[in-house]
């Protein structure tokens, strides 16, 4: 079947999509957006987390056809999304080398116009919250969604918001640091 | 495989009548796991995301009509006062990402003995609104679970909503697992005090082939509270009564040994949860919010 939906602010189309296919598969294998990771395909790890009409979900558990006509934001579009949210005009996409956890969307109007990573991505870099990086894209989407709703989260809020994301490397402390850092920078208006 | 996309409830019923083997998919948090792992290859997958009614809820005089697809995160956010037991149970489901998609309709569809909504629904009192092109009916929650992962729905029926009694007293939900998030219950227990009718209802998860109530325990406690005038005097429930209630709840279990726990452990844990949830709910009943306070 054919799938039409919006990904990272741009209309996208995928053809020959199998009816039982996941949104994650479409993003990675058909649209060339490998930022969202596939680590379990059963909702346990959160590395495939994307925003679906603004809501953080596991893309491995969304049937591709359910995304028809909807808006999806992946880690590749996070900088753009965060830029628009903060009213910035310049932040359109992340340049490939700067994107944490996945290449920015390739050819197209967004590429090359980036002004750098989203604040939460920068905080992950600065706090040393990335080791192998496999969990990072999902954590970035989840952390960004948390800070959007709750700019000043407690540690308990952060743990709760990230409880659906597994990391095998960091022991989570640096990830906690990164989210605290992003929140602190935001409240200082940095 | 065919992907069906009904745009309305009527279209969904018509599609299900035409293709009774079609597998509805709401949040997909059960269905997609099965498809991803090749455990299920339905001929038809029927997306319910476009049926807007399924995402609505209405708070009525006596009950809440909860659309089948209302995600757990909305229940936690909006219905904590009306449905405290279900809101607590919802909060124990998986992770934020899963709670943003999954809901009670899917939990009932799967009808796993470990589903977290079930003990809360059994304790609160609920009816499942099922419908097909042949008509609509209300299935009492006590008759809904018919076997391990089996329910009372006919092949052409869909769940439209669940009618859940609004809390008329304190409710609690307790779950045993190895961590806070992402845990399928080793066993679980829901308790609701119903001061209006001076009854107590229970729900037990993961400790029998289906979710069950501990009816003998409920009846024992009803009689004991009545006899001691506890609903009026608000005294602390004697330890002997609480212990007997816990033992009867444990006795209502018919558990198995599996990777998550042994049958003995489950029986024991259900007893502990019964005693604790009784203490918690009774404490809040006795507290300042007591509805019968000052009544004749
Ligand atoms: C990682 C992970 C962790 C989980 N943890 C928990 C947990 O802690 N506790 C828990 O209870 N569950 C848990 N689950 C299971 C699942 O999230 C729940 O059962 C959830 O309620 C399913 O809802 P859904 O909308 O996603 O259902 P779906 O997957 O869309 O559907 C589930 C079943 O219900 C049927 N169905 C759906 N809607 C209807 C309808 N309106 N009428 C008739 N049939 C319908 C479907 O055909 C299917 O058989 C977990 C799942 C995952 C992936
Ligand atoms: S790949 Fe989706 S949660 Fe692990
Ligand atoms: S950095 Fe390796 S899994 Fe998290």
PDB file of C-alpha atoms in Angstrom, chain B residues 64-290:
ATOM      1  CA  UNK B  64     -17.945   7.142  33.450  1.00  0.00           C
ATOM      2  CA  UNK B  65     -18.378   6.052  29.860  1.00  0.00           C
ATOM      3  CA  UNK B  66     -14.805   5.517  28.757  1.00  0.00           C
ATOM      4  CA  UNK B  67     -14.209   5.183  25.009  1.00  0.00           C
ATOM      5  CA  UNK B  68     -12.365   1.971  24.177  1.00  0.00           C
ATOM      6  CA  UNK B  69      -9.243   3.699  22.826  1.00  0.00           C
ATOM      7  CA  UNK B  70      -8.723   6.428  25.443  1.00  0.00           C
ATOM      8  CA  UNK B  71      -5.016   6.014  26.235  1.00  0.00           C
ATOM      9  CA  UNK B  72      -3.850   5.281  29.767  1.00  0.00           C
ATOM     10  CA  UNK B  73      -2.054   8.618  29.959  1.00  0.00           C
ATOM     11  CA  UNK B  74      -5.364  10.469  29.536  1.00  0.00           C
ATOM     12  CA  UNK B  75      -7.053   8.350  32.192  1.00  0.00           C
ATOM     13  CA  UNK B  76      -4.235   9.232  34.599  1.00  0.00           C
ATOM     14  CA  UNK B  77      -4.481  12.898  33.737  1.00  0.00           C
ATOM     15  CA  UNK B  78      -8.229  13.434  33.563  1.00  0.00           C
ATOM     16  CA  UNK B  79     -10.071  10.725  35.481  1.00  0.00           C
ATOM     17  CA  UNK B  80      -8.101  10.348  38.707  1.00  0.00           C
ATOM     18  CA  UNK B  81     -10.978  11.654  40.843  1.00  0.00           C
ATOM     19  CA  UNK B  82     -13.735   9.583  39.220  1.00  0.00           C
ATOM     20  CA  UNK B  83     -11.741   6.408  38.608  1.00  0.00           C
ATOM     21  CA  UNK B  84      -8.909   6.377  41.142  1.00  0.00           C
ATOM     22  CA  UNK B  85      -8.325   2.625  40.987  1.00  0.00           C
ATOM     23  CA  UNK B  86      -8.087   2.576  37.203  1.00  0.00           C
ATOM     24  CA  UNK B  87      -5.895   5.687  37.185  1.00  0.00           C
ATOM     25  CA  UNK B  88      -3.476   4.042  39.623  1.00  0.00           C
ATOM     26  CA  UNK B  89      -3.475   0.836  37.588  1.00  0.00           C
ATOM     27  CA  UNK B  90      -2.908   2.815  34.381  1.00  0.00           C
ATOM     28  CA  UNK B  91       0.148   4.434  35.896  1.00  0.00           C
ATOM     29  CA  UNK B  92       1.732   1.016  36.444  1.00  0.00           C
ATOM     30  CA  UNK B  93       1.425   0.045  32.769  1.00  0.00           C
ATOM     31  CA  UNK B  94       4.742  -0.165  30.936  1.00  0.00           C
ATOM     32  CA  UNK B  95       6.178   3.284  30.119  1.00  0.00           C
ATOM     33  CA  UNK B  96       5.026   6.735  29.025  1.00  0.00           C
ATOM     34  CA  UNK B  97       5.345   5.790  25.345  1.00  0.00           C
ATOM     35  CA  UNK B  98       3.133   2.714  25.798  1.00  0.00           C
ATOM     36  CA  UNK B  99       0.642   4.591  28.001  1.00  0.00           C
ATOM     37  CA  UNK B 100       0.328   7.222  25.278  1.00  0.00           C
ATOM     38  CA  UNK B 101      -0.968   4.566  22.867  1.00  0.00           C
ATOM     39  CA  UNK B 102      -2.468   1.659  24.783  1.00  0.00           C
ATOM     40  CA  UNK B 103      -5.853   1.737  26.468  1.00  0.00           C
ATOM     41  CA  UNK B 104      -8.532  -0.251  28.217  1.00  0.00           C
ATOM     42  CA  UNK B 105     -10.220  -1.479  25.001  1.00  0.00           C
ATOM     43  CA  UNK B 106      -7.004  -3.177  23.940  1.00  0.00           C
ATOM     44  CA  UNK B 107      -6.414  -4.541  27.432  1.00  0.00           C
ATOM     45  CA  UNK B 108      -9.905  -6.085  27.336  1.00  0.00           C
ATOM     46  CA  UNK B 109      -9.362  -7.322  23.781  1.00  0.00           C
ATOM     47  CA  UNK B 110      -6.222  -9.159  24.819  1.00  0.00           C
ATOM     48  CA  UNK B 111      -7.815 -10.242  28.134  1.00  0.00           C
ATOM     49  CA  UNK B 112      -4.477 -11.337  29.554  1.00  0.00           C
ATOM     50  CA  UNK B 113      -4.761 -12.414  33.189  1.00  0.00           C
ATOM     51  CA  UNK B 114      -1.894  -9.937  33.797  1.00  0.00           C
ATOM     52  CA  UNK B 115      -3.635  -6.932  32.218  1.00  0.00           C
ATOM     53  CA  UNK B 116      -3.574  -4.074  34.705  1.00  0.00           C
ATOM     54  CA  UNK B 117      -6.969  -2.583  33.915  1.00  0.00           C
ATOM     55  CA  UNK B 118      -8.832  -5.746  34.896  1.00  0.00           C
ATOM     56  CA  UNK B 119      -8.460  -5.781  38.695  1.00  0.00           C
ATOM     57  CA  UNK B 120      -9.395  -2.092  38.788  1.00  0.00           C
ATOM     58  CA  UNK B 121     -12.488  -2.652  36.634  1.00  0.00           C
ATOM     59  CA  UNK B 122     -13.562  -5.673  38.703  1.00  0.00           C
ATOM     60  CA  UNK B 123     -13.172  -3.734  41.949  1.00  0.00           C
ATOM     61  CA  UNK B 124     -14.927  -0.583  40.756  1.00  0.00           C
ATOM     62  CA  UNK B 125     -17.746  -2.388  38.952  1.00  0.00           C
ATOM     63  CA  UNK B 126     -18.026  -2.007  35.180  1.00  0.00           C
ATOM     64  CA  UNK B 127     -19.852  -3.048  32.033  1.00  0.00           C
ATOM     65  CA  UNK B 128     -18.341  -3.487  28.602  1.00  0.00           C
ATOM     66  CA  UNK B 129     -20.364  -1.902  25.804  1.00  0.00           C
ATOM     67  CA  UNK B 130     -19.994  -4.279  22.869  1.00  0.00           C
ATOM     68  CA  UNK B 131     -21.592  -3.732  19.502  1.00  0.00           C
ATOM     69  CA  UNK B 132     -21.969  -5.389  16.127  1.00  0.00           C
ATOM     70  CA  UNK B 133     -24.219  -4.721  13.148  1.00  0.00           C
ATOM     71  CA  UNK B 134     -26.672  -7.004  14.967  1.00  0.00           C
ATOM     72  CA  UNK B 135     -26.981  -4.574  17.873  1.00  0.00           C
ATOM     73  CA  UNK B 136     -25.387  -3.393  21.087  1.00  0.00           C
ATOM     74  CA  UNK B 137     -25.179  -5.072  24.478  1.00  0.00           C
ATOM     75  CA  UNK B 138     -23.628  -4.441  27.862  1.00  0.00           C
ATOM     76  CA  UNK B 139     -21.479  -7.249  29.223  1.00  0.00           C
ATOM     77  CA  UNK B 140     -20.998  -7.148  33.017  1.00  0.00           C
ATOM     78  CA  UNK B 141     -17.276  -7.191  33.728  1.00  0.00           C
ATOM     79  CA  UNK B 142     -17.754 -10.311  35.884  1.00  0.00           C
ATOM     80  CA  UNK B 143     -18.874 -12.207  32.772  1.00  0.00           C
ATOM     81  CA  UNK B 144     -16.345 -10.739  30.364  1.00  0.00           C
ATOM     82  CA  UNK B 145     -13.259 -12.887  31.016  1.00  0.00           C
ATOM     83  CA  UNK B 146     -13.960 -16.411  29.827  1.00  0.00           C
ATOM     84  CA  UNK B 147     -10.525 -18.056  29.833  1.00  0.00           C
ATOM     85  CA  UNK B 148      -6.808 -17.438  29.432  1.00  0.00           C
ATOM     86  CA  UNK B 149      -6.698 -14.564  26.928  1.00  0.00           C
ATOM     87  CA  UNK B 150     -10.323 -15.193  26.020  1.00  0.00           C
ATOM     88  CA  UNK B 151     -13.272 -12.878  26.360  1.00  0.00           C
ATOM     89  CA  UNK B 152     -17.010 -12.832  25.797  1.00  0.00           C
ATOM     90  CA  UNK B 153     -16.924 -10.901  22.507  1.00  0.00           C
ATOM     91  CA  UNK B 154     -18.529 -12.505  19.468  1.00  0.00           C
ATOM     92  CA  UNK B 155     -16.394 -12.581  16.296  1.00  0.00           C
ATOM     93  CA  UNK B 156     -18.309  -9.699  14.735  1.00  0.00           C
ATOM     94  CA  UNK B 157     -18.336  -7.532  17.855  1.00  0.00           C
ATOM     95  CA  UNK B 158     -16.196  -4.571  18.806  1.00  0.00           C
ATOM     96  CA  UNK B 159     -15.820  -2.819  22.134  1.00  0.00           C
ATOM     97  CA  UNK B 160     -17.159   0.688  21.932  1.00  0.00           C
ATOM     98  CA  UNK B 161     -16.770   1.835  25.528  1.00  0.00           C
ATOM     99  CA  UNK B 162     -16.528   0.688  29.109  1.00  0.00           C
ATOM    100  CA  UNK B 163     -18.998   1.991  31.667  1.00  0.00           C
ATOM    101  CA  UNK B 164     -17.217   2.181  34.988  1.00  0.00           C
ATOM    102  CA  UNK B 165     -18.915   3.092  38.266  1.00  0.00           C
ATOM    103  CA  UNK B 166     -17.664   6.380  39.629  1.00  0.00           C
ATOM    104  CA  UNK B 167     -15.792   5.924  42.880  1.00  0.00           C
ATOM    105  CA  UNK B 168     -18.027   6.394  45.922  1.00  0.00           C
ATOM    106  CA  UNK B 169     -15.152   5.700  48.294  1.00  0.00           C
ATOM    107  CA  UNK B 170     -11.389   5.121  48.377  1.00  0.00           C
ATOM    108  CA  UNK B 171      -9.800   2.741  45.864  1.00  0.00           C
ATOM    109  CA  UNK B 172      -6.327   1.262  45.633  1.00  0.00           C
ATOM    110  CA  UNK B 173      -4.245  -0.722  43.184  1.00  0.00           C
ATOM    111  CA  UNK B 174      -1.136  -2.693  44.033  1.00  0.00           C
ATOM    112  CA  UNK B 175       1.182  -4.632  41.739  1.00  0.00           C
ATOM    113  CA  UNK B 176       4.198  -6.853  42.330  1.00  0.00           C
ATOM    114  CA  UNK B 177       7.046  -6.697  39.830  1.00  0.00           C
ATOM    115  CA  UNK B 178      10.801  -6.432  39.641  1.00  0.00           C
ATOM    116  CA  UNK B 179      10.957  -2.713  38.900  1.00  0.00           C
ATOM    117  CA  UNK B 180       8.617   0.251  38.701  1.00  0.00           C
ATOM    118  CA  UNK B 181       8.433   0.671  34.951  1.00  0.00           C
ATOM    119  CA  UNK B 182       7.925  -1.818  32.154  1.00  0.00           C
ATOM    120  CA  UNK B 183       6.747  -4.641  34.320  1.00  0.00           C
ATOM    121  CA  UNK B 184       4.135  -7.254  33.613  1.00  0.00           C
ATOM    122  CA  UNK B 185       2.515  -8.034  36.940  1.00  0.00           C
ATOM    123  CA  UNK B 186       3.772 -11.051  38.870  1.00  0.00           C
ATOM    124  CA  UNK B 187       0.422 -10.506  40.522  1.00  0.00           C
ATOM    125  CA  UNK B 188      -1.776  -7.511  41.218  1.00  0.00           C
ATOM    126  CA  UNK B 189      -4.636  -6.508  43.465  1.00  0.00           C
ATOM    127  CA  UNK B 190      -7.350  -3.872  43.212  1.00  0.00           C
ATOM    128  CA  UNK B 191      -9.628  -2.870  46.068  1.00  0.00           C
ATOM    129  CA  UNK B 192     -12.592  -0.503  46.138  1.00  0.00           C
ATOM    130  CA  UNK B 193     -14.613   0.507  49.171  1.00  0.00           C
ATOM    131  CA  UNK B 194     -18.229   1.256  48.320  1.00  0.00           C
ATOM    132  CA  UNK B 195     -19.628   3.126  51.331  1.00  0.00           C
ATOM    133  CA  UNK B 196     -22.848   3.821  49.407  1.00  0.00           C
ATOM    134  CA  UNK B 197     -23.786   0.146  49.437  1.00  0.00           C
ATOM    135  CA  UNK B 198     -21.532  -0.738  52.373  1.00  0.00           C
ATOM    136  CA  UNK B 199     -19.720  -3.269  50.256  1.00  0.00           C
ATOM    137  CA  UNK B 200     -16.132  -3.913  49.295  1.00  0.00           C
ATOM    138  CA  UNK B 201     -15.052  -5.217  45.893  1.00  0.00           C
ATOM    139  CA  UNK B 202     -11.770  -6.760  44.829  1.00  0.00           C
ATOM    140  CA  UNK B 203      -9.925  -7.678  41.663  1.00  0.00           C
ATOM    141  CA  UNK B 204      -6.965 -10.034  41.392  1.00  0.00           C
ATOM    142  CA  UNK B 205      -4.582 -10.070  38.433  1.00  0.00           C
ATOM    143  CA  UNK B 206      -2.080 -12.695  37.277  1.00  0.00           C
ATOM    144  CA  UNK B 207      -3.049 -15.239  39.904  1.00  0.00           C
ATOM    145  CA  UNK B 208      -5.637 -17.312  38.048  1.00  0.00           C
ATOM    146  CA  UNK B 209      -6.425 -18.180  34.401  1.00  0.00           C
ATOM    147  CA  UNK B 210      -8.509 -14.999  34.226  1.00  0.00           C
ATOM    148  CA  UNK B 211      -8.718 -11.849  36.313  1.00  0.00           C
ATOM    149  CA  UNK B 212     -10.984 -12.723  39.256  1.00  0.00           C
ATOM    150  CA  UNK B 213     -12.748 -11.259  42.260  1.00  0.00           C
ATOM    151  CA  UNK B 214     -12.282 -12.687  45.726  1.00  0.00           C
ATOM    152  CA  UNK B 215     -15.993 -13.015  46.398  1.00  0.00           C
ATOM    153  CA  UNK B 216     -15.803 -14.989  49.630  1.00  0.00           C
ATOM    154  CA  UNK B 217     -13.373 -12.424  51.010  1.00  0.00           C
ATOM    155  CA  UNK B 218     -15.638  -9.561  49.925  1.00  0.00           C
ATOM    156  CA  UNK B 219     -18.646 -11.166  51.595  1.00  0.00           C
ATOM    157  CA  UNK B 220     -16.690 -11.890  54.773  1.00  0.00           C
ATOM    158  CA  UNK B 221     -15.521  -8.298  55.005  1.00  0.00           C
ATOM    159  CA  UNK B 222     -18.959  -6.901  54.235  1.00  0.00           C
ATOM    160  CA  UNK B 223     -20.449  -8.904  57.090  1.00  0.00           C
ATOM    161  CA  UNK B 224     -17.606  -8.083  59.496  1.00  0.00           C
ATOM    162  CA  UNK B 225     -17.780  -4.338  58.797  1.00  0.00           C
ATOM    163  CA  UNK B 226     -21.536  -4.400  59.126  1.00  0.00           C
ATOM    164  CA  UNK B 227     -21.534  -6.353  62.360  1.00  0.00           C
ATOM    165  CA  UNK B 228     -18.985  -4.084  64.013  1.00  0.00           C
ATOM    166  CA  UNK B 229     -20.732  -0.919  62.824  1.00  0.00           C
ATOM    167  CA  UNK B 230     -17.445   0.101  61.211  1.00  0.00           C
ATOM    168  CA  UNK B 231     -18.953   2.136  58.367  1.00  0.00           C
ATOM    169  CA  UNK B 232     -20.552   4.394  61.016  1.00  0.00           C
ATOM    170  CA  UNK B 233     -18.013   4.422  63.813  1.00  0.00           C
ATOM    171  CA  UNK B 234     -14.995   4.535  61.480  1.00  0.00           C
ATOM    172  CA  UNK B 235     -12.918   2.484  63.887  1.00  0.00           C
ATOM    173  CA  UNK B 236      -9.723   0.772  62.828  1.00  0.00           C
ATOM    174  CA  UNK B 237     -10.389  -2.662  61.360  1.00  0.00           C
ATOM    175  CA  UNK B 238      -9.115  -5.285  63.860  1.00  0.00           C
ATOM    176  CA  UNK B 239      -6.012  -7.168  62.712  1.00  0.00           C
ATOM    177  CA  UNK B 240      -7.863 -10.474  62.970  1.00  0.00           C
ATOM    178  CA  UNK B 241     -10.440  -9.282  60.426  1.00  0.00           C
ATOM    179  CA  UNK B 242      -7.771  -7.918  58.087  1.00  0.00           C
ATOM    180  CA  UNK B 243      -5.835 -11.183  58.344  1.00  0.00           C
ATOM    181  CA  UNK B 244      -8.878 -13.295  57.582  1.00  0.00           C
ATOM    182  CA  UNK B 245      -9.712 -11.051  54.623  1.00  0.00           C
ATOM    183  CA  UNK B 246      -6.139 -11.435  53.323  1.00  0.00           C
ATOM    184  CA  UNK B 247      -6.267 -15.233  53.721  1.00  0.00           C
ATOM    185  CA  UNK B 248      -9.557 -15.427  51.835  1.00  0.00           C
ATOM    186  CA  UNK B 249      -8.150 -13.262  49.030  1.00  0.00           C
ATOM    187  CA  UNK B 250      -5.119 -15.568  48.780  1.00  0.00           C
ATOM    188  CA  UNK B 251      -7.482 -18.537  48.704  1.00  0.00           C
ATOM    189  CA  UNK B 252      -9.361 -17.041  45.749  1.00  0.00           C
ATOM    190  CA  UNK B 253      -6.216 -17.406  43.622  1.00  0.00           C
ATOM    191  CA  UNK B 254      -5.573 -20.321  41.334  1.00  0.00           C
ATOM    192  CA  UNK B 255      -2.071 -19.435  40.208  1.00  0.00           C
ATOM    193  CA  UNK B 256       0.621 -21.226  38.244  1.00  0.00           C
ATOM    194  CA  UNK B 257       4.409 -21.390  38.517  1.00  0.00           C
ATOM    195  CA  UNK B 258       6.071 -19.494  35.699  1.00  0.00           C
ATOM    196  CA  UNK B 259       9.171 -17.435  34.950  1.00  0.00           C
ATOM    197  CA  UNK B 260       7.774 -14.441  36.796  1.00  0.00           C
ATOM    198  CA  UNK B 261       6.958 -16.227  40.039  1.00  0.00           C
ATOM    199  CA  UNK B 262       5.757 -19.369  41.728  1.00  0.00           C
ATOM    200  CA  UNK B 263       2.162 -20.153  42.587  1.00  0.00           C
ATOM    201  CA  UNK B 264       3.010 -20.082  46.303  1.00  0.00           C
ATOM    202  CA  UNK B 265       4.636 -16.699  46.018  1.00  0.00           C
ATOM    203  CA  UNK B 266       1.656 -15.298  44.134  1.00  0.00           C
ATOM    204  CA  UNK B 267      -0.793 -16.545  46.763  1.00  0.00           C
ATOM    205  CA  UNK B 268       1.339 -15.059  49.502  1.00  0.00           C
ATOM    206  CA  UNK B 269       1.786 -11.733  47.710  1.00  0.00           C
ATOM    207  CA  UNK B 270      -1.940 -11.392  46.979  1.00  0.00           C
ATOM    208  CA  UNK B 271      -2.617 -11.821  50.705  1.00  0.00           C
ATOM    209  CA  UNK B 272      -0.071  -9.120  51.552  1.00  0.00           C
ATOM    210  CA  UNK B 273      -1.496  -6.727  48.957  1.00  0.00           C
ATOM    211  CA  UNK B 274      -5.042  -7.393  50.172  1.00  0.00           C
ATOM    212  CA  UNK B 275      -4.099  -6.521  53.743  1.00  0.00           C
ATOM    213  CA  UNK B 276      -2.183  -3.400  52.715  1.00  0.00           C
ATOM    214  CA  UNK B 277      -4.737  -2.016  50.282  1.00  0.00           C
ATOM    215  CA  UNK B 278      -7.447  -2.578  52.901  1.00  0.00           C
ATOM    216  CA  UNK B 279      -5.410  -0.609  55.440  1.00  0.00           C
ATOM    217  CA  UNK B 280      -4.742   2.226  52.969  1.00  0.00           C
ATOM    218  CA  UNK B 281      -8.310   2.562  51.762  1.00  0.00           C
ATOM    219  CA  UNK B 282      -9.799   2.228  55.231  1.00  0.00           C
ATOM    220  CA  UNK B 283      -7.415   4.859  56.551  1.00  0.00           C
ATOM    221  CA  UNK B 284      -8.577   7.320  53.915  1.00  0.00           C
ATOM    222  CA  UNK B 285     -12.225   6.395  54.527  1.00  0.00           C
ATOM    223  CA  UNK B 286     -11.819   7.160  58.218  1.00  0.00           C
ATOM    224  CA  UNK B 287     -10.068  10.407  57.365  1.00  0.00           C
ATOM    225  CA  UNK B 288     -11.597  13.839  56.938  1.00  0.00           C
ATOM    226  CA  UNK B 289     -13.234  12.995  53.619  1.00  0.00           C
ATOM    227  CA  UNK B 290     -15.589  10.399  55.070  1.00  0.00           C
TER     228      UNK B 290
END
